[in-house]
Coordinates of C-alpha atoms in Angstrom, one line a residue:
Chain C
V1 CA 79.9 139.0 130.6
I2 CA 77.8 140.7 128.0
E3 CA 74.1 139.8 127.5
V4 CA 72.6 140.0 124.0
L5 CA 69.3 141.9 124.2
D6 CA 68.9 142.1 120.5
P7 CA 71.3 140.7 117.9
G8 CA 70.4 143.0 115.1
P9 CA 70.1 141.6 111.5
L10 CA 73.4 139.7 111.6
T11 CA 76.0 140.1 114.3
L12 CA 79.0 137.8 114.3
V13 CA 82.0 137.3 116.5
E14 CA 85.2 137.9 114.4
D15 CA 88.9 138.1 115.0
L16 CA 91.6 137.9 112.3
G17 CA 90.6 134.4 111.2
R18 CA 92.3 131.1 110.8
P19 CA 94.8 131.5 107.9
G20 CA 97.1 128.6 106.9
L21 CA 94.4 125.9 106.7
R22 CA 93.3 126.5 103.1
H23 CA 95.0 123.3 102.0
L24 CA 92.4 121.4 104.2
G25 CA 89.6 123.3 102.6
V26 CA 89.2 125.7 105.5
P27 CA 88.7 129.4 104.5
A28 CA 90.7 132.0 106.4
S29 CA 87.6 133.9 107.5
G30 CA 88.1 136.8 109.9
A31 CA 86.7 140.3 110.1
A32 CA 85.4 141.6 106.8
D33 CA 87.0 145.0 107.6
P34 CA 90.1 144.0 109.4
A35 CA 91.4 147.6 109.7
S36 CA 88.3 148.5 111.7
L37 CA 88.7 145.4 113.9
R38 CA 92.3 146.3 114.6
L39 CA 91.5 149.9 115.4
A40 CA 88.7 148.9 117.8
N41 CA 91.0 146.6 119.6
R42 CA 93.8 149.2 119.8
L43 CA 91.3 151.7 121.3
V44 CA 90.5 149.5 124.2
G45 CA 94.0 148.2 124.7
N46 CA 93.6 144.7 123.3
P47 CA 95.9 142.8 121.0
E48 CA 94.8 143.8 117.5
G49 CA 93.5 140.3 116.8
A50 CA 91.2 139.9 119.8
A51 CA 87.7 138.7 119.0
A52 CA 85.0 141.4 118.7
L53 CA 81.5 141.9 117.3
E54 CA 80.9 142.6 113.6
S55 CA 77.4 143.8 112.9
T56 CA 75.8 144.1 109.5
L57 CA 73.8 147.1 108.5
A58 CA 72.4 147.6 112.0
G59 CA 74.0 146.9 115.3
P60 CA 73.0 144.9 118.4
A61 CA 71.7 145.9 121.8
L62 CA 74.0 144.6 124.6
R63 CA 73.9 144.8 128.4
F64 CA 77.2 144.9 130.2
A65 CA 76.7 142.7 133.3
V66 CA 79.9 144.1 134.7
A67 CA 81.7 147.3 134.0
A68 CA 83.5 147.3 130.7
T69 CA 85.4 149.5 128.2
F70 CA 84.3 149.3 124.6
A71 CA 84.9 151.0 121.3
L72 CA 82.8 151.3 118.1
T73 CA 84.5 151.4 114.7
G74 CA 83.8 150.8 111.1
A75 CA 80.5 151.8 109.6
P76 CA 79.2 154.9 111.6
A77 CA 76.0 154.3 113.4
E78 CA 74.1 156.2 116.0
A79 CA 74.6 154.5 119.3
T80 CA 73.5 155.1 122.9
L81 CA 74.6 153.9 126.3
D82 CA 71.5 154.1 128.5
D83 CA 70.2 156.9 126.2
Q84 CA 73.4 158.9 126.2
P85 CA 74.9 159.2 122.7
V86 CA 78.2 157.4 122.2
S87 CA 81.0 158.4 119.9
S88 CA 82.6 156.1 117.4
D89 CA 86.3 155.5 117.2
A90 CA 86.9 156.2 120.8
P91 CA 87.1 154.1 124.0
V92 CA 84.0 154.4 126.2
H93 CA 83.5 153.2 129.8
A94 CA 80.3 151.5 130.7
A95 CA 79.3 150.9 134.3
A96 CA 77.8 147.6 135.3
G97 CA 74.3 147.1 134.0
R98 CA 74.4 149.7 131.3
V99 CA 72.8 148.9 127.9
L100 CA 74.6 149.8 124.6
R101 CA 72.3 150.1 121.6
V102 CA 74.0 150.4 118.2
G103 CA 71.6 151.6 115.5
R104 CA 71.6 151.5 111.7
A105 CA 74.8 152.3 109.9
S106 CA 74.5 155.6 108.1
A107 CA 77.1 154.6 105.6
G108 CA 79.2 151.5 105.0
L109 CA 78.0 148.1 106.1
R110 CA 79.8 146.7 109.2
T111 CA 80.2 148.2 112.6
Y112 CA 82.7 146.7 115.1
V113 CA 82.2 146.6 118.9
A114 CA 85.4 145.6 120.7
V115 CA 85.4 145.2 124.5
R116 CA 88.5 145.5 126.6
G117 CA 89.7 141.9 127.3
G118 CA 88.2 140.6 124.1
L119 CA 85.4 138.2 123.7
A120 CA 86.4 134.9 125.2
V121 CA 84.1 132.5 123.3
A122 CA 85.5 129.1 122.4
A123 CA 88.0 129.0 119.5
T124 CA 87.6 126.7 116.5
L125 CA 90.9 125.7 114.7
G126 CA 92.7 128.5 116.5
S127 CA 90.2 131.3 115.8
R128 CA 87.0 132.7 117.2
S129 CA 85.8 133.9 113.8
A130 CA 82.4 133.0 112.6
D131 CA 82.7 131.6 109.0
V132 CA 79.2 131.8 107.6
L133 CA 80.1 129.8 104.5
S134 CA 81.7 126.9 106.2
G135 CA 79.7 127.0 109.4
L136 CA 82.8 127.1 111.5
G137 CA 83.2 129.2 114.7
P138 CA 80.5 130.7 116.9
P139 CA 77.0 130.9 115.4
P140 CA 75.5 134.4 114.7
L141 CA 74.4 136.2 117.9
R142 CA 70.9 135.4 119.2
R143 CA 68.8 137.1 121.7
G144 CA 69.7 135.9 125.2
D145 CA 73.2 134.9 124.3
V146 CA 75.8 135.5 127.0
L147 CA 79.2 136.4 125.8
P148 CA 82.2 135.9 128.1
V149 CA 84.8 138.7 128.2
G150 CA 88.5 137.8 128.7
E151 CA 91.0 139.3 131.1
A152 CA 92.5 142.6 130.0
G153 CA 96.2 142.1 129.5
G154 CA 97.6 145.1 127.7
P155 CA 98.1 148.6 129.0
A156 CA 95.1 150.8 129.5
P157 CA 94.0 152.6 126.4
G158 CA 95.9 155.8 125.9
V159 CA 93.9 157.6 123.2
D160 CA 90.7 159.6 123.4
V161 CA 89.7 159.4 119.8
A162 CA 91.2 158.0 116.6
P163 CA 91.1 160.1 113.5
V164 CA 89.7 157.9 110.7
T165 CA 87.8 158.4 107.5
P166 CA 84.6 156.6 108.0
P167 CA 83.7 154.1 105.3
G168 CA 80.8 154.6 103.0
G169 CA 79.7 156.0 99.7
G170 CA 81.4 153.2 97.7
A171 CA 85.0 152.6 96.9
T172 CA 87.7 152.9 94.3
L173 CA 89.7 149.7 94.4
T174 CA 93.2 149.2 93.0
V175 CA 93.7 145.8 91.4
L176 CA 96.7 143.8 90.0
P177 CA 95.9 141.9 86.8
G178 CA 96.0 138.1 86.9
P179 CA 96.3 135.3 87.6
R180 CA 94.0 134.5 84.7
D181 CA 93.7 137.7 82.7
D182 CA 94.8 135.7 79.6
W183 CA 91.3 134.0 79.8
F184 CA 89.7 137.4 79.0
A185 CA 89.4 139.6 76.0
P186 CA 91.9 142.4 75.9
S187 CA 89.1 144.8 76.5
A188 CA 88.1 143.2 79.9
L189 CA 90.6 145.2 82.0
A190 CA 89.6 148.4 80.2
T191 CA 85.9 147.7 80.8
L192 CA 86.6 146.9 84.4
A193 CA 88.3 150.3 84.9
A194 CA 85.9 152.3 82.8
T195 CA 82.7 151.1 84.6
T196 CA 81.0 152.4 87.7
W197 CA 79.9 149.0 89.2
S198 CA 77.2 148.6 91.7
A199 CA 77.5 146.3 94.8
S200 CA 74.8 143.8 94.6
S201 CA 72.4 142.8 97.3
R202 CA 73.3 139.2 96.6
S203 CA 76.6 139.7 98.5
D204 CA 77.8 138.1 101.7
R205 CA 81.0 137.4 103.6
S206 CA 82.1 135.0 100.9
G207 CA 81.9 137.5 98.1
V208 CA 80.7 140.9 96.9
R209 CA 78.9 140.6 93.6
L210 CA 79.0 143.5 91.3
D211 CA 76.4 144.6 88.8
G212 CA 77.5 146.1 85.5
P213 CA 78.5 145.0 82.0
A214 CA 79.7 141.6 81.2
L215 CA 83.5 141.1 81.1
D216 CA 84.2 139.2 77.9
R217 CA 86.2 136.0 77.9
S218 CA 88.7 135.1 75.2
R219 CA 88.6 131.4 75.9
D220 CA 85.6 129.3 76.8
G221 CA 85.5 126.2 78.8
E222 CA 85.9 125.4 82.5
L223 CA 89.0 126.2 84.5
P224 CA 90.1 123.3 86.6
S225 CA 89.7 124.4 90.3
E226 CA 92.6 126.4 91.7
G227 CA 93.4 128.3 94.8
L228 CA 91.8 131.7 95.4
V229 CA 93.1 134.7 97.4
P230 CA 91.0 137.3 99.2
G231 CA 90.2 140.2 96.9
A232 CA 90.2 138.0 93.8
L233 CA 87.8 139.1 91.1
Q234 CA 86.3 135.8 90.1
V235 CA 84.2 136.0 86.9
P236 CA 81.4 133.5 86.5
P237 CA 79.7 132.7 83.2
S238 CA 77.5 135.8 83.7
G239 CA 80.6 138.0 83.1
R240 CA 79.9 140.0 86.3
P241 CA 82.8 139.9 88.8
V242 CA 82.5 138.7 92.3
V243 CA 85.1 140.0 94.8
M244 CA 86.2 137.3 97.2
L245 CA 85.7 138.3 100.8
R246 CA 87.0 136.6 104.0
D247 CA 84.8 133.5 104.0
H248 CA 85.5 132.7 100.3
P249 CA 85.9 129.1 99.3
V250 CA 89.6 128.1 99.1
T251 CA 89.4 126.9 95.5
G252 CA 87.2 127.9 92.6
G253 CA 86.7 127.0 89.0
Y254 CA 86.0 130.5 87.5
P255 CA 88.9 132.5 86.1
V256 CA 90.2 135.4 88.2
L257 CA 90.8 138.5 86.1
A258 CA 92.5 140.6 88.8
V259 CA 93.1 140.9 92.6
V260 CA 92.3 143.8 94.8
V261 CA 95.3 145.1 96.7
E262 CA 95.5 144.4 100.4
R263 CA 95.1 148.0 101.6
D264 CA 91.8 148.2 99.7
L265 CA 90.3 145.0 101.1
P266 CA 88.8 146.7 104.2
A267 CA 86.7 148.9 101.9
V268 CA 85.4 145.8 100.1
G269 CA 84.1 144.6 103.4
Q270 CA 82.2 147.9 103.9
L271 CA 80.3 147.9 100.6
R272 CA 76.6 147.9 101.0
P273 CA 74.1 147.0 98.3
G274 CA 73.9 149.8 95.7
D275 CA 77.3 151.4 96.6
P276 CA 79.2 152.4 93.5
V277 CA 82.5 150.7 92.9
R278 CA 85.3 151.7 90.6
F279 CA 88.6 150.0 89.8
R280 CA 92.0 151.3 89.0
V281 CA 94.3 148.8 87.3
A282 CA 97.8 148.9 88.6
S283 CA 100.7 148.2 86.3
R284 CA 102.4 144.9 86.7
Q285 CA 105.1 146.7 88.7
V286 CA 103.6 147.0 92.1
P287 CA 103.9 150.5 93.6
E288 CA 106.1 151.1 96.6
Chain M
V1 CA 113.1 133.1 99.1
G2 CA 113.2 136.0 101.4
G3 CA 109.8 137.2 100.7
G4 CA 110.6 140.6 101.9
T5 CA 110.8 142.6 98.7
A6 CA 108.0 144.2 96.8
A7 CA 105.8 141.9 94.9
R8 CA 106.7 143.3 91.6
A9 CA 108.1 141.0 89.1
V10 CA 106.0 137.8 89.4
E11 CA 104.8 137.2 85.9
G12 CA 101.3 138.2 85.1
G13 CA 98.8 136.0 83.4
T14 CA 99.2 137.1 79.9
A15 CA 102.4 135.5 78.8
A16 CA 102.0 131.8 79.4
R17 CA 105.6 131.1 79.5
A18 CA 106.8 127.5 79.8
V19 CA 110.1 127.0 81.5
G20 CA 112.4 125.3 79.2
G21 CA 115.9 126.4 79.8
G22 CA 116.2 125.9 83.5
T23 CA 115.0 122.4 83.7
A24 CA 116.9 121.3 80.6
A25 CA 120.1 122.7 81.9
R26 CA 119.8 120.8 85.2
A27 CA 119.2 117.6 83.4
V28 CA 122.7 118.0 82.2
E29 CA 124.1 118.8 85.6
G30 CA 123.1 115.4 86.7
G31 CA 123.1 114.1 90.3
T32 CA 126.7 115.0 91.2
A33 CA 126.4 117.4 94.1
A34 CA 123.7 118.4 96.4
R35 CA 122.9 121.8 95.1
A36 CA 121.4 124.4 97.3
V37 CA 118.4 125.8 95.5
G38 CA 117.9 129.5 95.5
G39 CA 120.2 130.3 98.3
G40 CA 119.7 127.3 100.5
T41 CA 116.2 127.6 101.7
A42 CA 114.9 124.5 99.9
A43 CA 114.7 121.8 102.5
R44 CA 115.6 119.0 100.3
P45 CA 118.1 119.4 97.6
A46 CA 117.0 117.2 94.8
C47 CA 120.2 115.3 94.4
A48 CA 120.5 114.3 98.0
R49 CA 117.0 112.7 97.7
R50 CA 117.6 111.0 94.4
G51 CA 121.1 109.6 94.9
A52 CA 123.9 110.1 92.5
G53 CA 123.5 108.5 89.2
A54 CA 119.8 108.0 89.4
A55 CA 117.9 108.5 86.2
R56 CA 116.8 112.1 86.0
V57 CA 113.3 112.8 84.9
R58 CA 112.7 116.2 83.6
G59 CA 110.1 117.9 85.8
P60 CA 107.0 119.4 84.3
A61 CA 107.2 122.9 82.9
F62 CA 105.3 125.5 84.8
T63 CA 104.2 129.1 84.6
L64 CA 104.2 131.6 87.5
R65 CA 101.1 133.7 87.6
R66 CA 100.7 136.6 90.0
A67 CA 97.7 136.4 92.3
G68 CA 97.6 139.7 94.1
E69 CA 100.5 141.0 96.2
R70 CA 101.0 137.9 98.3
G71 CA 100.0 135.1 96.0
V72 CA 101.8 133.3 93.2
L73 CA 99.9 130.7 91.2
V74 CA 102.2 127.9 89.9
D75 CA 100.5 126.7 86.8
L76 CA 101.5 123.1 86.0
A77 CA 98.9 122.5 83.3
G78 CA 101.2 123.3 80.4
N79 CA 99.9 124.6 77.1
A80 CA 98.0 121.4 76.0
P81 CA 94.4 122.3 75.2
G82 CA 91.6 120.7 77.1
W83 CA 91.2 119.5 80.6
P84 CA 94.6 118.6 82.1
E85 CA 95.1 115.1 83.4
P86 CA 95.5 115.1 87.1
T87 CA 99.1 114.4 88.3
D88 CA 100.8 114.1 91.7
A89 CA 102.8 117.3 91.0
P90 CA 100.5 119.8 92.7
A91 CA 100.3 117.8 96.0
A92 CA 104.0 117.2 96.1
L93 CA 104.9 120.7 95.2
A94 CA 102.6 122.2 97.8
A95 CA 104.1 119.9 100.5
A96 CA 107.6 120.7 99.4
A97 CA 107.0 124.4 99.4
R98 CA 105.4 124.3 102.9
A99 CA 108.3 122.3 104.2
A100 CA 110.9 124.5 102.7
L101 CA 109.5 127.9 103.4
G102 CA 107.9 127.5 106.8
G103 CA 106.5 130.7 108.2
V104 CA 107.4 132.7 105.1
L105 CA 104.5 131.0 103.5
E106 CA 101.0 131.5 104.9
D107 CA 99.7 128.5 102.9
A108 CA 100.3 126.3 99.8
V109 CA 97.1 125.3 98.2
A110 CA 97.0 122.5 95.6
G111 CA 94.5 122.8 92.8
H112 CA 93.7 120.4 90.0
A113 CA 96.8 121.5 88.0
T114 CA 98.1 124.4 90.1
V115 CA 99.6 125.3 93.4
L116 CA 98.8 128.7 95.0
L117 CA 101.7 129.9 97.0
L118 CA 100.3 132.4 99.5
F119 CA 103.1 134.3 101.3
A120 CA 102.7 135.9 104.6
R121 CA 104.3 139.0 103.1
P122 CA 104.6 140.4 99.6
A123 CA 105.5 137.6 97.2
P124 CA 109.1 137.3 96.0
A125 CA 110.0 138.2 92.4
A126 CA 109.6 135.5 89.8
A127 CA 113.3 135.4 89.2
A128 CA 113.9 134.5 92.8
L129 CA 111.1 132.0 93.0
R130 CA 111.6 130.2 89.8
P131 CA 114.7 128.2 90.7
E132 CA 113.1 127.2 94.1
V133 CA 110.0 125.9 92.3
E134 CA 112.2 123.9 89.9
G135 CA 114.0 122.4 92.9
W136 CA 110.8 121.4 94.6
L137 CA 109.5 119.8 91.4
E138 CA 112.6 117.8 91.0
G139 CA 111.8 116.1 94.3
A140 CA 108.2 115.7 93.3
D141 CA 108.3 112.3 91.6
E142 CA 110.0 110.8 94.6
D143 CA 107.3 112.3 96.8
A144 CA 104.7 110.9 94.5
R145 CA 106.3 107.4 94.7
A146 CA 106.4 107.6 98.5
A147 CA 102.8 108.7 98.5
A148 CA 101.8 105.8 96.2
D149 CA 103.6 103.3 98.5
A150 CA 102.1 104.7 101.7
P151 CA 99.0 102.9 103.1
A152 CA 95.8 104.0 101.5
L153 CA 92.9 105.3 103.5
V154 CA 90.1 102.7 103.2
I155 CA 86.6 104.1 103.1
A156 CA 83.9 101.5 104.0
T157 CA 80.9 102.4 101.8
T158 CA 77.3 101.3 101.7
Y159 CA 76.4 101.5 98.0
D160 CA 72.7 102.6 98.2
G161 CA 73.0 106.1 96.8
P162 CA 69.9 107.6 95.1
D163 CA 71.9 108.1 91.9
L164 CA 73.5 104.7 91.6
A165 CA 71.0 103.5 89.0
D166 CA 71.5 106.7 87.0
V167 CA 75.2 106.4 87.1
A168 CA 75.0 102.8 86.0
A169 CA 72.7 103.7 83.1
H170 CA 74.9 106.6 82.0
A171 CA 77.9 104.2 81.9
G172 CA 76.0 101.4 80.3
L173 CA 76.8 99.2 83.3
S174 CA 74.9 97.3 85.9
P175 CA 74.8 98.9 89.4
E176 CA 76.8 95.9 90.6
E177 CA 79.5 96.6 88.0
V178 CA 79.6 100.3 89.0
V179 CA 80.2 99.3 92.6
R180 CA 82.9 96.8 91.5
R181 CA 84.7 99.4 89.4
H182 CA 84.5 102.0 92.1
Q183 CA 86.3 99.7 94.4
A184 CA 88.8 98.4 91.8
T185 CA 90.9 101.5 91.4
T186 CA 93.0 103.4 94.0
H187 CA 91.9 107.0 94.2
R188 CA 94.1 109.8 95.4
V189 CA 93.3 113.2 96.8
A190 CA 94.0 115.9 94.2
F191 CA 93.1 118.9 96.3
L192 CA 90.5 120.1 98.9
G193 CA 88.0 122.8 98.4
F194 CA 84.3 123.7 98.3
A195 CA 84.0 123.0 102.1
P196 CA 86.4 122.1 104.9
G197 CA 87.5 118.5 104.5
F198 CA 85.9 118.2 101.0
A199 CA 88.5 116.2 99.1
Y200 CA 88.5 115.9 95.3
L201 CA 89.5 112.3 94.6
V202 CA 90.9 111.4 91.2
G203 CA 92.0 108.1 89.7
G204 CA 88.5 106.6 89.4
D205 CA 87.3 104.3 86.7
E206 CA 87.1 106.1 83.3
L207 CA 83.5 104.8 82.8
L208 CA 82.3 106.4 86.0
R209 CA 82.3 110.0 85.0
P210 CA 78.7 111.2 85.2
A211 CA 77.7 114.8 84.7
R212 CA 76.6 116.9 87.7
L213 CA 72.9 117.1 88.4
D214 CA 71.1 119.8 86.5
D215 CA 69.3 120.8 89.7
P216 CA 71.6 120.4 92.7
R217 CA 70.0 119.0 95.9
P218 CA 69.4 121.6 98.5
S219 CA 70.9 119.3 101.1
V220 CA 73.1 116.3 100.7
P221 CA 73.6 114.3 103.9
A222 CA 77.1 114.2 105.5
G223 CA 79.0 111.0 104.5
S224 CA 77.4 110.8 101.1
V225 CA 79.8 109.4 98.4
G226 CA 79.4 111.2 95.2
L227 CA 80.7 111.4 91.6
A228 CA 81.0 114.3 89.3
G229 CA 83.0 114.2 86.1
S230 CA 86.4 112.6 86.9
Y231 CA 86.1 113.3 90.6
C232 CA 84.8 111.4 93.6
A233 CA 84.2 112.9 97.0
V234 CA 82.8 112.3 100.5
Y235 CA 80.6 115.1 101.7
P236 CA 82.1 116.2 105.1
R237 CA 78.8 117.6 106.3
A238 CA 75.3 118.2 105.1
S239 CA 75.4 120.8 102.3
P240 CA 73.8 121.7 99.0
G241 CA 75.3 119.5 96.3
G242 CA 75.0 118.6 92.6
W243 CA 77.1 115.4 92.6
R244 CA 75.7 112.0 91.8
L245 CA 75.4 110.0 95.0
I246 CA 76.3 106.4 94.8
G247 CA 76.7 105.5 98.5
R248 CA 77.4 106.6 102.0
T249 CA 80.1 106.1 104.6
T250 CA 80.4 106.7 108.3
L251 CA 83.8 108.2 107.9
T252 CA 84.2 111.6 109.6
A253 CA 85.7 113.7 106.8
F254 CA 85.9 116.8 108.9
D255 CA 86.0 117.4 112.7
P256 CA 87.3 120.8 113.7
D257 CA 88.2 119.4 117.2
A258 CA 90.4 116.6 115.8
D259 CA 94.0 116.9 114.9
P260 CA 94.3 116.8 111.9
P261 CA 90.7 118.0 111.4
T262 CA 90.4 115.9 108.2
P263 CA 91.9 112.5 107.3
F264 CA 92.4 113.9 103.7
A265 CA 95.4 115.7 102.4
P266 CA 96.6 116.2 98.8
G267 CA 98.4 113.1 97.6
L268 CA 96.8 110.6 100.0
R269 CA 95.7 107.3 98.4
V270 CA 92.2 106.2 99.0
R271 CA 90.4 103.0 98.4
F272 CA 86.7 102.2 98.7
E273 CA 85.3 98.9 100.0
A274 CA 81.9 97.6 100.8
A275 CA 80.7 98.3 104.3

């Protein structure tokens, strides 16, 4: 098991979520940066969807009650194992009793800690993901929590270090127009692409708000609620878009101008307040 | 629908294109032979369900709107201005799509006048998807009739909500008449959203359509029965909320450990009675 000595500002258990239950009002949830979660799990020999820790801005302090193999991915943060520095993006062995301290992220927002065997907390609706909007899944980590670790099933990790470009410094996101681009002035997509937006501090796992100019609508009135997808740029009456993240509500009543492509969604989950965000509008023909 | 090809040609949002040709053509074909829709993946060919010679009702026109690489929004609202009247089509279409496509589809999410088809892989091209959607819609009114005939969920309600008097005043009715009218119509689940198990019920009395509160309550107790516009809902758990509360029920609207986790599903009929 793992003891939580200090949870940090907000540390959650996440896996790849509970997709397929949106029609019951249940968001998919899951790791905000799923690419980093998958990498962390691969590094320790877990299935990619095993449950791990997702910290926000600064990491937790954890004591390994028994020997464990772990990996840090996502937002780079200084980390120590009993005062010895620990590298990111590589499997690390911890003897029983060692304490891992993950510091403040130097760039990006969310750091992942995967442990060989995966976190074996109870699942809700088939997933161990914490959904902060819906209140499903395990609550945020608290001091004194004890996290069970599962049996290691897969082969032992075979890599020393994974070459990755660490997140941070903002993002350029490719979007596909629609489904409601006809609710906006023709200039809206051009304004979207011409602006350097700023990730707002009023962002969370349900959506990243962007500060910038208003995107003008071509038709007024309320849109009857309709299904939302992750990465959707929902535009509330303020005209400033909100990018739907993993805990986003399954339906919404504000028109969606465009949707961020899947490969850029992990970068959305790493935006920290103040990060610059730019958009590239893909043609209607999807590349590849 | 194979779902394997690139997401390319699903129509974007700009050209709100009503389908005319396809549905009209099929109305001529009549109910002669069970026709495999779009290569045979549709679970229920319309004609087999309908029976030969049955009167054919032209299905609603729809527009396909791309929602990212994996999503297609089937827009059933048509081009009529204003708020679309709720119909059974979204619930029936979502159910048919889920039954026909199985694992190809991650989810089918009914909205007020839409269905979001979210594929597990890049969405198929509009040309491939359109005939399938037409086929599912052909079966939709039969599904709607079956749903209307199925037993309704009866929600025992204590009508002591803090906004009952306001709702009555807004409608120009007595509180007793509000309660009577709330119980007099059969509601149905249009879609779920806002929170797990939060069902938007339509079909309520036309005089019971209050505006939302200007200042939403920071916490509405679980089991509260509320009205907002043409919708009614039961709050599955305590949450902030701006709906006008007319009563409360002990119904468990969401339990993640139950199977299914909510008694509500799009298309379900619902009646209220006094506890």
